[in-house]
Tab-separated table of C-alpha atoms in Angstrom:
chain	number	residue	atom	x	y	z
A	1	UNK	CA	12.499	28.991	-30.223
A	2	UNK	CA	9.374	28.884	-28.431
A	3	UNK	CA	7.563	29.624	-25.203
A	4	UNK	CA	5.260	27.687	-23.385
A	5	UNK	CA	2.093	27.974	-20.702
A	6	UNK	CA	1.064	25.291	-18.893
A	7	UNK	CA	-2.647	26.007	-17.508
A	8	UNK	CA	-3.678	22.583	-15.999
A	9	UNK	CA	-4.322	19.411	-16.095
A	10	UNK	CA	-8.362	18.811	-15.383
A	11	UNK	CA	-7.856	14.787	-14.765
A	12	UNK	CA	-4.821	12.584	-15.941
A	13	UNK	CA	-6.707	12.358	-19.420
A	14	UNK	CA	-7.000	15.713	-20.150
A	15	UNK	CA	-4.548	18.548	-20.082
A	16	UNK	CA	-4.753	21.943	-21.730
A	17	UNK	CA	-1.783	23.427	-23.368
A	18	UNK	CA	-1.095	27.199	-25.023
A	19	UNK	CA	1.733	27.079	-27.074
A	20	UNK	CA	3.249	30.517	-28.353
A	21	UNK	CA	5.538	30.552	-31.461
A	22	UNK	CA	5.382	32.557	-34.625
A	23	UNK	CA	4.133	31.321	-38.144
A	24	UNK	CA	3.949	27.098	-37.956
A	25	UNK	CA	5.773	25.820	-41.104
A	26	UNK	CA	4.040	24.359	-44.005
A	27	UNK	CA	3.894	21.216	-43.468
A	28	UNK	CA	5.122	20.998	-40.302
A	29	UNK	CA	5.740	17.866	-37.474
A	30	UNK	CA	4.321	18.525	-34.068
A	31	UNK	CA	5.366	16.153	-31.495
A	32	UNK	CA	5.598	16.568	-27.961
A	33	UNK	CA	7.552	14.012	-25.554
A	34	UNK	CA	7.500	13.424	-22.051
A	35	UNK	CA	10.635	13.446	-19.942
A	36	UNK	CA	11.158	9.867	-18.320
A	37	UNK	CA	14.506	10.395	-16.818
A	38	UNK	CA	13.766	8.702	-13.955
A	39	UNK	CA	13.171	4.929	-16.011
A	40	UNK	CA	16.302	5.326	-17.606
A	41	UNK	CA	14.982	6.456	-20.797
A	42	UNK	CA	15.432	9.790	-22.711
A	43	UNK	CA	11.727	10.167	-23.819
A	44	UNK	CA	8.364	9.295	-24.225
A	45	UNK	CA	6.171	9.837	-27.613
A	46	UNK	CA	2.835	11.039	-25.921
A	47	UNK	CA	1.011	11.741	-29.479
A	48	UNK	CA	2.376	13.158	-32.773
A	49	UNK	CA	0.711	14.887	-35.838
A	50	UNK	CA	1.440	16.220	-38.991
A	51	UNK	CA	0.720	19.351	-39.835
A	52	UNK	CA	-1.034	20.850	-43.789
A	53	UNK	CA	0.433	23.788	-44.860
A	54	UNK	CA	-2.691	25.993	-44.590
A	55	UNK	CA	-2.227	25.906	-40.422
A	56	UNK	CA	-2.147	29.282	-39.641
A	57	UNK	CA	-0.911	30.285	-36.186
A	58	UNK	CA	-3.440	30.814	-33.178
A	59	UNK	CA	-5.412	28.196	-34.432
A	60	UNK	CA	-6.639	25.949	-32.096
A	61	UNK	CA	-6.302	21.955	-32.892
A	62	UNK	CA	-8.074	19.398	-30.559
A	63	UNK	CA	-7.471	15.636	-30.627
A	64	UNK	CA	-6.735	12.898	-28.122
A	65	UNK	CA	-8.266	15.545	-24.978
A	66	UNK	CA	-5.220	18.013	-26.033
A	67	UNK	CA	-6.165	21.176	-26.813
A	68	UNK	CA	-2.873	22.882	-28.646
A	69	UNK	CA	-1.708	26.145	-30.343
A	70	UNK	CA	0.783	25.312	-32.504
A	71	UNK	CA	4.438	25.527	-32.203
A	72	UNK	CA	7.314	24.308	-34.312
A	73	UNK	CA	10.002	22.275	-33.501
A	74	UNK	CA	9.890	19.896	-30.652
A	75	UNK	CA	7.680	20.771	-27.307
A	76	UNK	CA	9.082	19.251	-24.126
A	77	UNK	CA	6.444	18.889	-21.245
A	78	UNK	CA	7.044	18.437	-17.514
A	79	UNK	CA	6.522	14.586	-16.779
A	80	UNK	CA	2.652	13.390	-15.874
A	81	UNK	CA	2.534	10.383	-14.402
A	82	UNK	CA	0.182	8.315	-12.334
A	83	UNK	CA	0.813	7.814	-9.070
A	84	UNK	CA	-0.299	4.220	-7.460
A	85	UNK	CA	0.451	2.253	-4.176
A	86	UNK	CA	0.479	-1.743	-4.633
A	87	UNK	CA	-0.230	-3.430	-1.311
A	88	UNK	CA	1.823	-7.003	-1.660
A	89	UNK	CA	0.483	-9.409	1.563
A	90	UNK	CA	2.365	-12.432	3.052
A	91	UNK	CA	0.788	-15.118	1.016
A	92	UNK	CA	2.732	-13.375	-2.209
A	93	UNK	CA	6.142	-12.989	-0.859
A	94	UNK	CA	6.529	-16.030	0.943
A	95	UNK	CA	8.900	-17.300	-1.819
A	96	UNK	CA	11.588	-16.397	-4.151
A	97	UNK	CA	8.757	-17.250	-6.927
A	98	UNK	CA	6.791	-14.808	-5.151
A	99	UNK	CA	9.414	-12.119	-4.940
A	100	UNK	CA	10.132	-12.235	-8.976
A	101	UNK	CA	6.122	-12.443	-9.270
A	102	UNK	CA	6.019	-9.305	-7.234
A	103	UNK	CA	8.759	-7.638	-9.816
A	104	UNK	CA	7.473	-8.491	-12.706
A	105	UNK	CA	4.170	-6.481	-11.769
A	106	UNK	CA	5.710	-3.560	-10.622
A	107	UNK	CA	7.867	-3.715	-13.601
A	108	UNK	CA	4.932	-3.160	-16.330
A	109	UNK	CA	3.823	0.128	-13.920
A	110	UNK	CA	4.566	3.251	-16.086
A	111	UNK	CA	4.032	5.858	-13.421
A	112	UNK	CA	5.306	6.127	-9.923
A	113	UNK	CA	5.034	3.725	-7.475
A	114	UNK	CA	4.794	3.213	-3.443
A	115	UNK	CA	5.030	-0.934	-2.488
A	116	UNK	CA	3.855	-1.752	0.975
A	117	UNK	CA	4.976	-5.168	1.671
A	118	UNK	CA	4.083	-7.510	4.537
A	119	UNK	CA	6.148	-10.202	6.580
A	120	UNK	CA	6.866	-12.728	4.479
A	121	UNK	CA	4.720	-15.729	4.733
A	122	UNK	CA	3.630	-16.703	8.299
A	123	UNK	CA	6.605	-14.721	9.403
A	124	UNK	CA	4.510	-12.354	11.928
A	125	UNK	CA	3.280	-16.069	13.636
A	126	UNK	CA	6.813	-17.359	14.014
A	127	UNK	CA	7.536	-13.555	15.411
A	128	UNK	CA	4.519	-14.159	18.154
A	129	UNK	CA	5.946	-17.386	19.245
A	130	UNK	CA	9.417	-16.187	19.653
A	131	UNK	CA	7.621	-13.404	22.146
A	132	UNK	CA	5.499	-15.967	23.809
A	133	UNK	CA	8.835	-18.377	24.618
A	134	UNK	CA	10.816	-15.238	25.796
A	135	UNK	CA	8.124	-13.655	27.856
A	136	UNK	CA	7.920	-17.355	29.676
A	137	UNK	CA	11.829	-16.847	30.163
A	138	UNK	CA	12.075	-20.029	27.781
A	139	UNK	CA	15.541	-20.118	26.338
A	140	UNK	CA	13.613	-22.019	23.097
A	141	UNK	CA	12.902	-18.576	21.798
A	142	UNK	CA	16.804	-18.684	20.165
A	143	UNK	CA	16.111	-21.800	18.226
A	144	UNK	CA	12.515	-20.317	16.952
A	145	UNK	CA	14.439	-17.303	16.101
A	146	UNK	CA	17.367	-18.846	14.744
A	147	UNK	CA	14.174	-20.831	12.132
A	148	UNK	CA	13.433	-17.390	10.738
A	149	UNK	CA	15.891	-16.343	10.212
A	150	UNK	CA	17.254	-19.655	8.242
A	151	UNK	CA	14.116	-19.183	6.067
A	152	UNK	CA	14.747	-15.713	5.006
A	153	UNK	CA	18.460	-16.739	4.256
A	154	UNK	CA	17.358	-19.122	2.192
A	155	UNK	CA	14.887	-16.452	-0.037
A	156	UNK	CA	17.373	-14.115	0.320
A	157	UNK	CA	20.284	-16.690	-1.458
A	158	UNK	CA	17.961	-17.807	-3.835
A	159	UNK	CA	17.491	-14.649	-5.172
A	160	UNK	CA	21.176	-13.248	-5.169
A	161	UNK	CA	22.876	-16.394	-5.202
A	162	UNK	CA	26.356	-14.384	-5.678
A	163	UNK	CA	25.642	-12.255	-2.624
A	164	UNK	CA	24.170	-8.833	-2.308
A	165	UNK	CA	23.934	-6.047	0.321
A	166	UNK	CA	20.379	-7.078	1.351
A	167	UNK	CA	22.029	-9.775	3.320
A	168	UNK	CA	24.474	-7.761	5.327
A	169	UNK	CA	21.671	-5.989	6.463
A	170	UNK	CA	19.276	-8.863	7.417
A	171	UNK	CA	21.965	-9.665	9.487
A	172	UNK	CA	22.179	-6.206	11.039
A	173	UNK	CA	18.648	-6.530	11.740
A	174	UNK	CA	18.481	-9.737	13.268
A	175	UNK	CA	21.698	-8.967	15.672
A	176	UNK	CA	19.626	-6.035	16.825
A	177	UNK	CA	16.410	-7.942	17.629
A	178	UNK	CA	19.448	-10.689	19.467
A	179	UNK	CA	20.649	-7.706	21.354
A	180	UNK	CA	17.255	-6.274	22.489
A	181	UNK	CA	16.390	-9.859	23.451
A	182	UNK	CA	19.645	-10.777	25.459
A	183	UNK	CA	19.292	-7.078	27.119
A	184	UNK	CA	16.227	-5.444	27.252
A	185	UNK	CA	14.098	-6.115	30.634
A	186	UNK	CA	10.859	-7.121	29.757
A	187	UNK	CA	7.991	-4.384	29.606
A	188	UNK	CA	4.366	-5.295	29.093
A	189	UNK	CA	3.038	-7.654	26.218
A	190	UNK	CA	1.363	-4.918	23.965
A	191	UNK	CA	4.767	-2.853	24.125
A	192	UNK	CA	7.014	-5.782	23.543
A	193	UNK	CA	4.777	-7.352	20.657
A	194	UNK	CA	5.050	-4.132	18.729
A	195	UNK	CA	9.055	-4.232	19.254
A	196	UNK	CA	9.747	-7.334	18.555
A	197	UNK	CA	6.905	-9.098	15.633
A	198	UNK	CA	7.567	-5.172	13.580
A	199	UNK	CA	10.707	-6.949	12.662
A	200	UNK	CA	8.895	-8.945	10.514
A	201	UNK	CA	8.078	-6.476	7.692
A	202	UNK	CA	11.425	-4.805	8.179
A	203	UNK	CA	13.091	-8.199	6.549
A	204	UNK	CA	10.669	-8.833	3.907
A	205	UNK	CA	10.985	-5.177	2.521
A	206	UNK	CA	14.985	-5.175	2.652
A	207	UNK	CA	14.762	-7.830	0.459
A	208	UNK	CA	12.606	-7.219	-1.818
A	209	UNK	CA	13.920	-3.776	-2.272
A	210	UNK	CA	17.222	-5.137	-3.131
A	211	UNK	CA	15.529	-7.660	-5.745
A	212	UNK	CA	13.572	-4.700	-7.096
A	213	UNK	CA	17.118	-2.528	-7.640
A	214	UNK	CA	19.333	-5.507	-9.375
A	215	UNK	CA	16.187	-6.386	-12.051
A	216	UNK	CA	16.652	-2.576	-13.494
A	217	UNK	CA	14.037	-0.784	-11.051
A	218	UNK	CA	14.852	2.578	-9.545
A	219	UNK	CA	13.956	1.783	-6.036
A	220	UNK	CA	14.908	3.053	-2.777
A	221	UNK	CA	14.110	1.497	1.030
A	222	UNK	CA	12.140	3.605	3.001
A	223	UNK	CA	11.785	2.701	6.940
A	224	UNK	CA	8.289	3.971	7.626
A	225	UNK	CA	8.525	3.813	11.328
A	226	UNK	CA	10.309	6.989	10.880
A	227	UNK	CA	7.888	8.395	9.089
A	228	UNK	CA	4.730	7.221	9.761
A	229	UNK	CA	3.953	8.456	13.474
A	230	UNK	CA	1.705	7.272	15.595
A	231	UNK	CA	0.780	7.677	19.461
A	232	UNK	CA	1.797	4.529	22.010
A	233	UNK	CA	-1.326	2.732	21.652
A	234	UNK	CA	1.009	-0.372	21.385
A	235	UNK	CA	-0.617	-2.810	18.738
A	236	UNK	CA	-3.044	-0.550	17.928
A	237	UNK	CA	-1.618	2.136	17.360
A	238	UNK	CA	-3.883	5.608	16.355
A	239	UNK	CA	-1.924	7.797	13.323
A	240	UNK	CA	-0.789	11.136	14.136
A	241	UNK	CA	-1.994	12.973	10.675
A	242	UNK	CA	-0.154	16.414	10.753
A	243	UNK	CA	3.406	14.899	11.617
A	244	UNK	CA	2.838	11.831	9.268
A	245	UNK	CA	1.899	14.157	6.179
A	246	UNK	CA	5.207	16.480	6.800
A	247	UNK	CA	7.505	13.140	6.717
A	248	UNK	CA	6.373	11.274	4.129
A	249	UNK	CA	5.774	14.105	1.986
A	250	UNK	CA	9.160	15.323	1.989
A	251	UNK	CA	10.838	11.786	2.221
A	252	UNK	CA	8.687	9.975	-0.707
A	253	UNK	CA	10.310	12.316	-3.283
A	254	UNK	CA	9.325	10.939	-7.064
A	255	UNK	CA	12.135	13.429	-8.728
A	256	UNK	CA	14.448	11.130	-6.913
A	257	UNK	CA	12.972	8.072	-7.326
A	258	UNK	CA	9.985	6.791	-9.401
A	259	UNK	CA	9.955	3.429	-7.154
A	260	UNK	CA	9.714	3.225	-3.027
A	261	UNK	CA	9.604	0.120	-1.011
A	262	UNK	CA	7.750	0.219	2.517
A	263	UNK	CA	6.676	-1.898	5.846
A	264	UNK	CA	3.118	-2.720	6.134
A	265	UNK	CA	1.689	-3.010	9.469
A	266	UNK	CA	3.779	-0.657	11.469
A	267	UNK	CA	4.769	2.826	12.443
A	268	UNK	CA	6.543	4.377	14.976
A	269	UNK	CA	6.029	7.415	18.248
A	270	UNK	CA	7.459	10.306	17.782
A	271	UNK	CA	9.989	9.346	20.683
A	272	UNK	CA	11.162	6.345	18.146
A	273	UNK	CA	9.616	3.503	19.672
A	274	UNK	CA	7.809	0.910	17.292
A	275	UNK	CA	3.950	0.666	17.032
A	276	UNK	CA	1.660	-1.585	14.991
A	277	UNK	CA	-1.625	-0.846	13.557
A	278	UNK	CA	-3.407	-3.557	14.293
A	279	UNK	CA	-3.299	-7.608	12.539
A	280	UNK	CA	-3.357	-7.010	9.107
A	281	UNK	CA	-2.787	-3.827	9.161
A	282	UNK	CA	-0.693	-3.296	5.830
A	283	UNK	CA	-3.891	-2.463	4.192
A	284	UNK	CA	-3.840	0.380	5.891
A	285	UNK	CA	-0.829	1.483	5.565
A	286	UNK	CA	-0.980	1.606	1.875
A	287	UNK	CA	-4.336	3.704	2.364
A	288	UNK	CA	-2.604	6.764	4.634
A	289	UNK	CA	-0.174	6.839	2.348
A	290	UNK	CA	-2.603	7.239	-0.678
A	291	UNK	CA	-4.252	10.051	0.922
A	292	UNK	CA	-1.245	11.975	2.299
A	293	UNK	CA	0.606	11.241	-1.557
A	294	UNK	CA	-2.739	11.738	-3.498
A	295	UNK	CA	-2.192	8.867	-5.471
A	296	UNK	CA	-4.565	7.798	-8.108
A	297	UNK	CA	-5.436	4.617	-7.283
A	298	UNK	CA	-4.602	1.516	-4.333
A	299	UNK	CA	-3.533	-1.884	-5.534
A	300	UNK	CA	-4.001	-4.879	-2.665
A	301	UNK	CA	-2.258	-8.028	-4.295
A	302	UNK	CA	-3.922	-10.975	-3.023
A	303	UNK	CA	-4.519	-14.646	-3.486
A	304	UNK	CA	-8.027	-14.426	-4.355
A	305	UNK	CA	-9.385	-13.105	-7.798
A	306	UNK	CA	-10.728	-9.976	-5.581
A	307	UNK	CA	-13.798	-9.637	-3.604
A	308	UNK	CA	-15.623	-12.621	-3.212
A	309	UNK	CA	-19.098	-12.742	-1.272
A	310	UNK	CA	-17.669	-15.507	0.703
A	311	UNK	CA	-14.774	-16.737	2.043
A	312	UNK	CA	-14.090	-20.136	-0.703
A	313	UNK	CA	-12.474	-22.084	1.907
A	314	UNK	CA	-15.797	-23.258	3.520
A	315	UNK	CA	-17.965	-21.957	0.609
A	316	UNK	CA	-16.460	-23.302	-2.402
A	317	UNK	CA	-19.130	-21.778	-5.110
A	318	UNK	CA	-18.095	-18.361	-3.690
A	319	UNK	CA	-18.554	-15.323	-6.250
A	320	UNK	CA	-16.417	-12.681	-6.786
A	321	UNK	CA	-17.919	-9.080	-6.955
A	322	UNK	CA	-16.291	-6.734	-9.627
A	323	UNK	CA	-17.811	-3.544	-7.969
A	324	UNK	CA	-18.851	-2.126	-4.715
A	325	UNK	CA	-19.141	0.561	-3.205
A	326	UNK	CA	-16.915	2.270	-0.347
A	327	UNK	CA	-19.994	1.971	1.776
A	328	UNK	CA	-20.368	-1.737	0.783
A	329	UNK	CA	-16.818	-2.034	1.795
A	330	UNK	CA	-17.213	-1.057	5.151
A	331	UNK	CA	-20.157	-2.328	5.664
A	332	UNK	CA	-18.406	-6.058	5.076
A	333	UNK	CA	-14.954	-5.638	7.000
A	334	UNK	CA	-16.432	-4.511	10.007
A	335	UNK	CA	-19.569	-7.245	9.889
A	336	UNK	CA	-15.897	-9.471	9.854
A	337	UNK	CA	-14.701	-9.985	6.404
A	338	UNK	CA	-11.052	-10.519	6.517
A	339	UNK	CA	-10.449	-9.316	2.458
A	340	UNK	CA	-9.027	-5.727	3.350
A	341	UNK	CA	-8.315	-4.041	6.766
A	342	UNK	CA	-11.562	-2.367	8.300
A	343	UNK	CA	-9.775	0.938	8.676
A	344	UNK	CA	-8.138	1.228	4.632
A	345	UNK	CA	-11.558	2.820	3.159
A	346	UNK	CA	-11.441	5.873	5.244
A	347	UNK	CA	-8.459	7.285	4.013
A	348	UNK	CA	-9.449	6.424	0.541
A	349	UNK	CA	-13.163	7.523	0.741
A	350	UNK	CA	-12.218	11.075	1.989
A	351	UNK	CA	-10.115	11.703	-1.333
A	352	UNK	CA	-11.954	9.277	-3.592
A	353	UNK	CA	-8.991	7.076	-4.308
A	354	UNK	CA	-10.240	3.677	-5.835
A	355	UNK	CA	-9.277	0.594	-4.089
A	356	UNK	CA	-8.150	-2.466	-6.585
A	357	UNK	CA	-8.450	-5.815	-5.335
A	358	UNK	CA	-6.531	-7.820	-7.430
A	359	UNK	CA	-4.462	-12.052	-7.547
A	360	UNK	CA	-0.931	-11.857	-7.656
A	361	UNK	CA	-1.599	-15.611	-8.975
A	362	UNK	CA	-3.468	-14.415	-12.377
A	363	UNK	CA	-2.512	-10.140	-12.564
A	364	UNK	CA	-4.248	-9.593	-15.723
A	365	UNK	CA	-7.704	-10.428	-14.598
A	366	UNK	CA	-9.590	-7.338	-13.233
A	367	UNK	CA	-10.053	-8.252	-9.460
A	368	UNK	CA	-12.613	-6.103	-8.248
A	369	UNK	CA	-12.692	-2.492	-7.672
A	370	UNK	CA	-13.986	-0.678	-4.437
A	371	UNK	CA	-14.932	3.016	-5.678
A	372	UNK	CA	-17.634	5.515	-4.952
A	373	UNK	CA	-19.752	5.364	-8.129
A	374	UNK	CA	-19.898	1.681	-7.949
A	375	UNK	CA	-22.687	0.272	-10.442
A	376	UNK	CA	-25.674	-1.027	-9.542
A	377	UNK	CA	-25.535	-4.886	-9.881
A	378	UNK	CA	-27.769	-8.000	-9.355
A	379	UNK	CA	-28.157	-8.504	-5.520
A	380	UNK	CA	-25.460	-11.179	-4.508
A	381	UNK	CA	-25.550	-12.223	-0.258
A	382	UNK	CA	-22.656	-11.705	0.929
A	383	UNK	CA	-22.072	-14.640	3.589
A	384	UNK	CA	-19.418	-13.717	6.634
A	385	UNK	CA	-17.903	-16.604	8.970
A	386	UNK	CA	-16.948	-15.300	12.267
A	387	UNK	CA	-15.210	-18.068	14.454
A	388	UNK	CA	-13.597	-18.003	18.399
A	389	UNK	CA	-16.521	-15.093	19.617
A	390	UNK	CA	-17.924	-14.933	22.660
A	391	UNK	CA	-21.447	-14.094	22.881
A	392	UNK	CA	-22.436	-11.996	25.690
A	393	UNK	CA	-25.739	-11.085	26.781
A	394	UNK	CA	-26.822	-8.445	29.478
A	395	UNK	CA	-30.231	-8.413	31.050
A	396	UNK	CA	-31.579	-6.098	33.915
A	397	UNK	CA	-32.642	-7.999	37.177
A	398	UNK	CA	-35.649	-6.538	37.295
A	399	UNK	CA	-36.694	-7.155	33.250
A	400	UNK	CA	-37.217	-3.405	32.839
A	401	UNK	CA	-35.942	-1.738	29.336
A	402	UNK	CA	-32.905	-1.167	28.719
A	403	UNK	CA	-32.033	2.639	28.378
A	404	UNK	CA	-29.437	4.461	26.486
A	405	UNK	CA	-27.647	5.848	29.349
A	406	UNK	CA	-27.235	1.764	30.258
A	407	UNK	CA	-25.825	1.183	27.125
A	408	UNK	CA	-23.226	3.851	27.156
A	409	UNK	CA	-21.936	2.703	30.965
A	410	UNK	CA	-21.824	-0.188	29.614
A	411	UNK	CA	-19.374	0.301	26.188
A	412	UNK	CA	-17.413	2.476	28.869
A	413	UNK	CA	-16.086	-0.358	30.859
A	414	UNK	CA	-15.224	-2.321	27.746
A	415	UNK	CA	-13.292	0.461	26.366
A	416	UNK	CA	-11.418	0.792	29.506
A	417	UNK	CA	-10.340	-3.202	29.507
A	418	UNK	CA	-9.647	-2.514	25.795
A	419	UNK	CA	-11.831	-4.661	25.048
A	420	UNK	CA	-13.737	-4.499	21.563
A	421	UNK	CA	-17.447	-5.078	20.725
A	422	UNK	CA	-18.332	-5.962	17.407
């Protein structure tokens, strides 16, 4: 028999351990396993040694960062894991191919795992149009409707072509969005938009869910617009901290499961109507949640080898950047980069969580990481394409400076067209 102390575990790599037992044998075996219930297995070998038979008891033994005091027999520690959130966008679930690609990657994860998927494809695009056409009274909203929901039939068979669950409730969901179309009187754009092209995400992650579970993964569904709240800024929605940590703290439970499935992109009020976050807003999601779960690091699956200081589709020689800072980071989304959602480094900054840019296309290759203590490299320009602005310009009549107090009258009646200045 033995008894054991657990003091704490300084970083994932190091962990400090008092183990109390009388006399070790001569020549004793010391090895100490890891739960890992929750992958189906019985254990895990973290490290073994043997033992000479001039240990003596109380001595202490370092190697691989533990520090140990003996014990005989077998030691059975509580699980440590990692903790990560992969971010998978439309571009890599806009297929079946993309679906198993998605699988296979969460599949080699060891630790626990949160994935925040998008709308498949240009699903969210198809979603506007339907709102545009039914807005306009236009009767042509069914057959755009009835397109999506052929395509995500189609993914859905390909993957389960012997039926599954998943597709009992696609159809659910699309009867619902029928009924709130054939019934529901229509409000104003921002409100409908967030009610209607939220649907979007809702599909994609049933599916994949469902994928996840029949290829051996223990995964549950999680519908995040019950969790993640928000107030009614309709397609911009601003997150309600205190409430959101509560939820998903007590509904993202790793004992019970070691794999979750999420929407990107939306939320919901706490009076259950649907918000967004703003386009592209999945990146953000998968931040808030790393902060609120403290999870070790943020995965965005893209298809791009990371970072690049360009966009390659009108600057072919574009280079990718393997490190850069959180301040870097910022500095590029909100100067208009479209890599990663201006609002995702926040979240991570305030808790140091690393952000991994990585392909889907080629998962092995590093990506680039977005960190604080991001090394000093070569200067590299980064080039940003804005398209569609409008430019602009304010001058007083009478040519005289322009003060501060202008300035801020000025932002005021932007902010209260919701208008934004970048």
């Amino acid at each position: 028999m033995f008894c054991q102390k657990y003091l704490q575990a300084e970083s994932i790599l190091t962990i400090r351990i008092i183990l109390l037992d009388e006399v070790f044998q001569p020549k004793g075996h010391l090895r100490i396993l890891i739960p890992g219930e929750n992958r189906g297995d019985c254990h895990k070998d973290l490290l073994s040694h043997s033992f000479s038979s001039d240990v003596k008891f109380g001595i202490k033994f370092s190697f691989f960062n533990f520090e140990l005091y003996y014990c005989s027999e077998v030691l059975i520690l509580p699980e440590i894991l990692k903790m990560k959130v992969y971010k998978f966008g439309g571009a890599s679930v806009k297929d079946s191919a993309g679906i198993r690609s998605l699988t296979k990657i969460a599949s080699k994860e060891d630790g626990n795992l949160v994935i925040v998927v998008s709308a498949f494809g240009k699903t969210t695009n198809a979603l506007e149009i339907v709102l545009k056409t039914w807005l306009a009274g236009d009767n042509k909203y069914k057959d755009h409707l009835e397109n999506i929901y052929s395509y995500h039939s189609s993914v859905n068979d390909e993957l389960f072509p012997s039926g599954n669950s998943a597709r009992s409730n696609i159809d659910l969901s699309f009867s619902r969005l029928k009924e709130y179309l054939l019934s529901k009187r229509k409000s104003d754009y921002d409100f409908e938009y967030d009610q209607i092209v939220s649907y979007g995400e809702v599909w994609s992650t049933i599916i994949v869910a469902e994928f996840l579970k029949k290829s051996g993964l223990n995964a549950e569904w999680i519908d995040i617009r019950e969790n993640l709240m928000t107030d009614d800024r309709y397609r911009d929605a601003e997150i309600l901290w205190n409430e959101s940590t509560n939820r998903i703290k007590n509904v993202f439970d790793f004992k019970r499961f070691p794999v979750y499935v999420t929407q990107g992109f939306i939320g919901g009020t706490i009076a259950g109507m649907t918000t967004t976050l703003g386009r592209e807003g999945s990146d953000y999601t998968a931040a808030i949640l790393a902060n609120i779960l403290d999870a070790d690091e943020v995965v965005v699956w893209k298809d791009v080898p990371g970072i690049l200081n360009a966009d390659p589709k009108w600057l072919p020689d574009a280079q990718k950047l393997d490190e850069i800072s959180y301040k870097e980071a910022v500095e590029m989304t909100f100067s208009g980069a479209k890599v990663i959602h201006p609002k995702t480094i926040k979240p991570l900054h305030n808790k140091s969580i690393p952000l991994h840019v990585r392909s889907f296309i080629v998962p092995d290759e590093e990506g680039t990481i977005v960190k604080a203590d991001a090394a000093l490299r070569k200067v590299l320009p980064v080039f940003i394409r804005k398209d569609d602005q409008i430019l602009i310009s304010l001058l007083p009549k009478d040519f005289s400076f322009v003060m501060g107090d202008n300035l801020s009258r000025i932002f005021h009646i932007f902010i209260l067209h919701g208008i934004k200045v970048n």
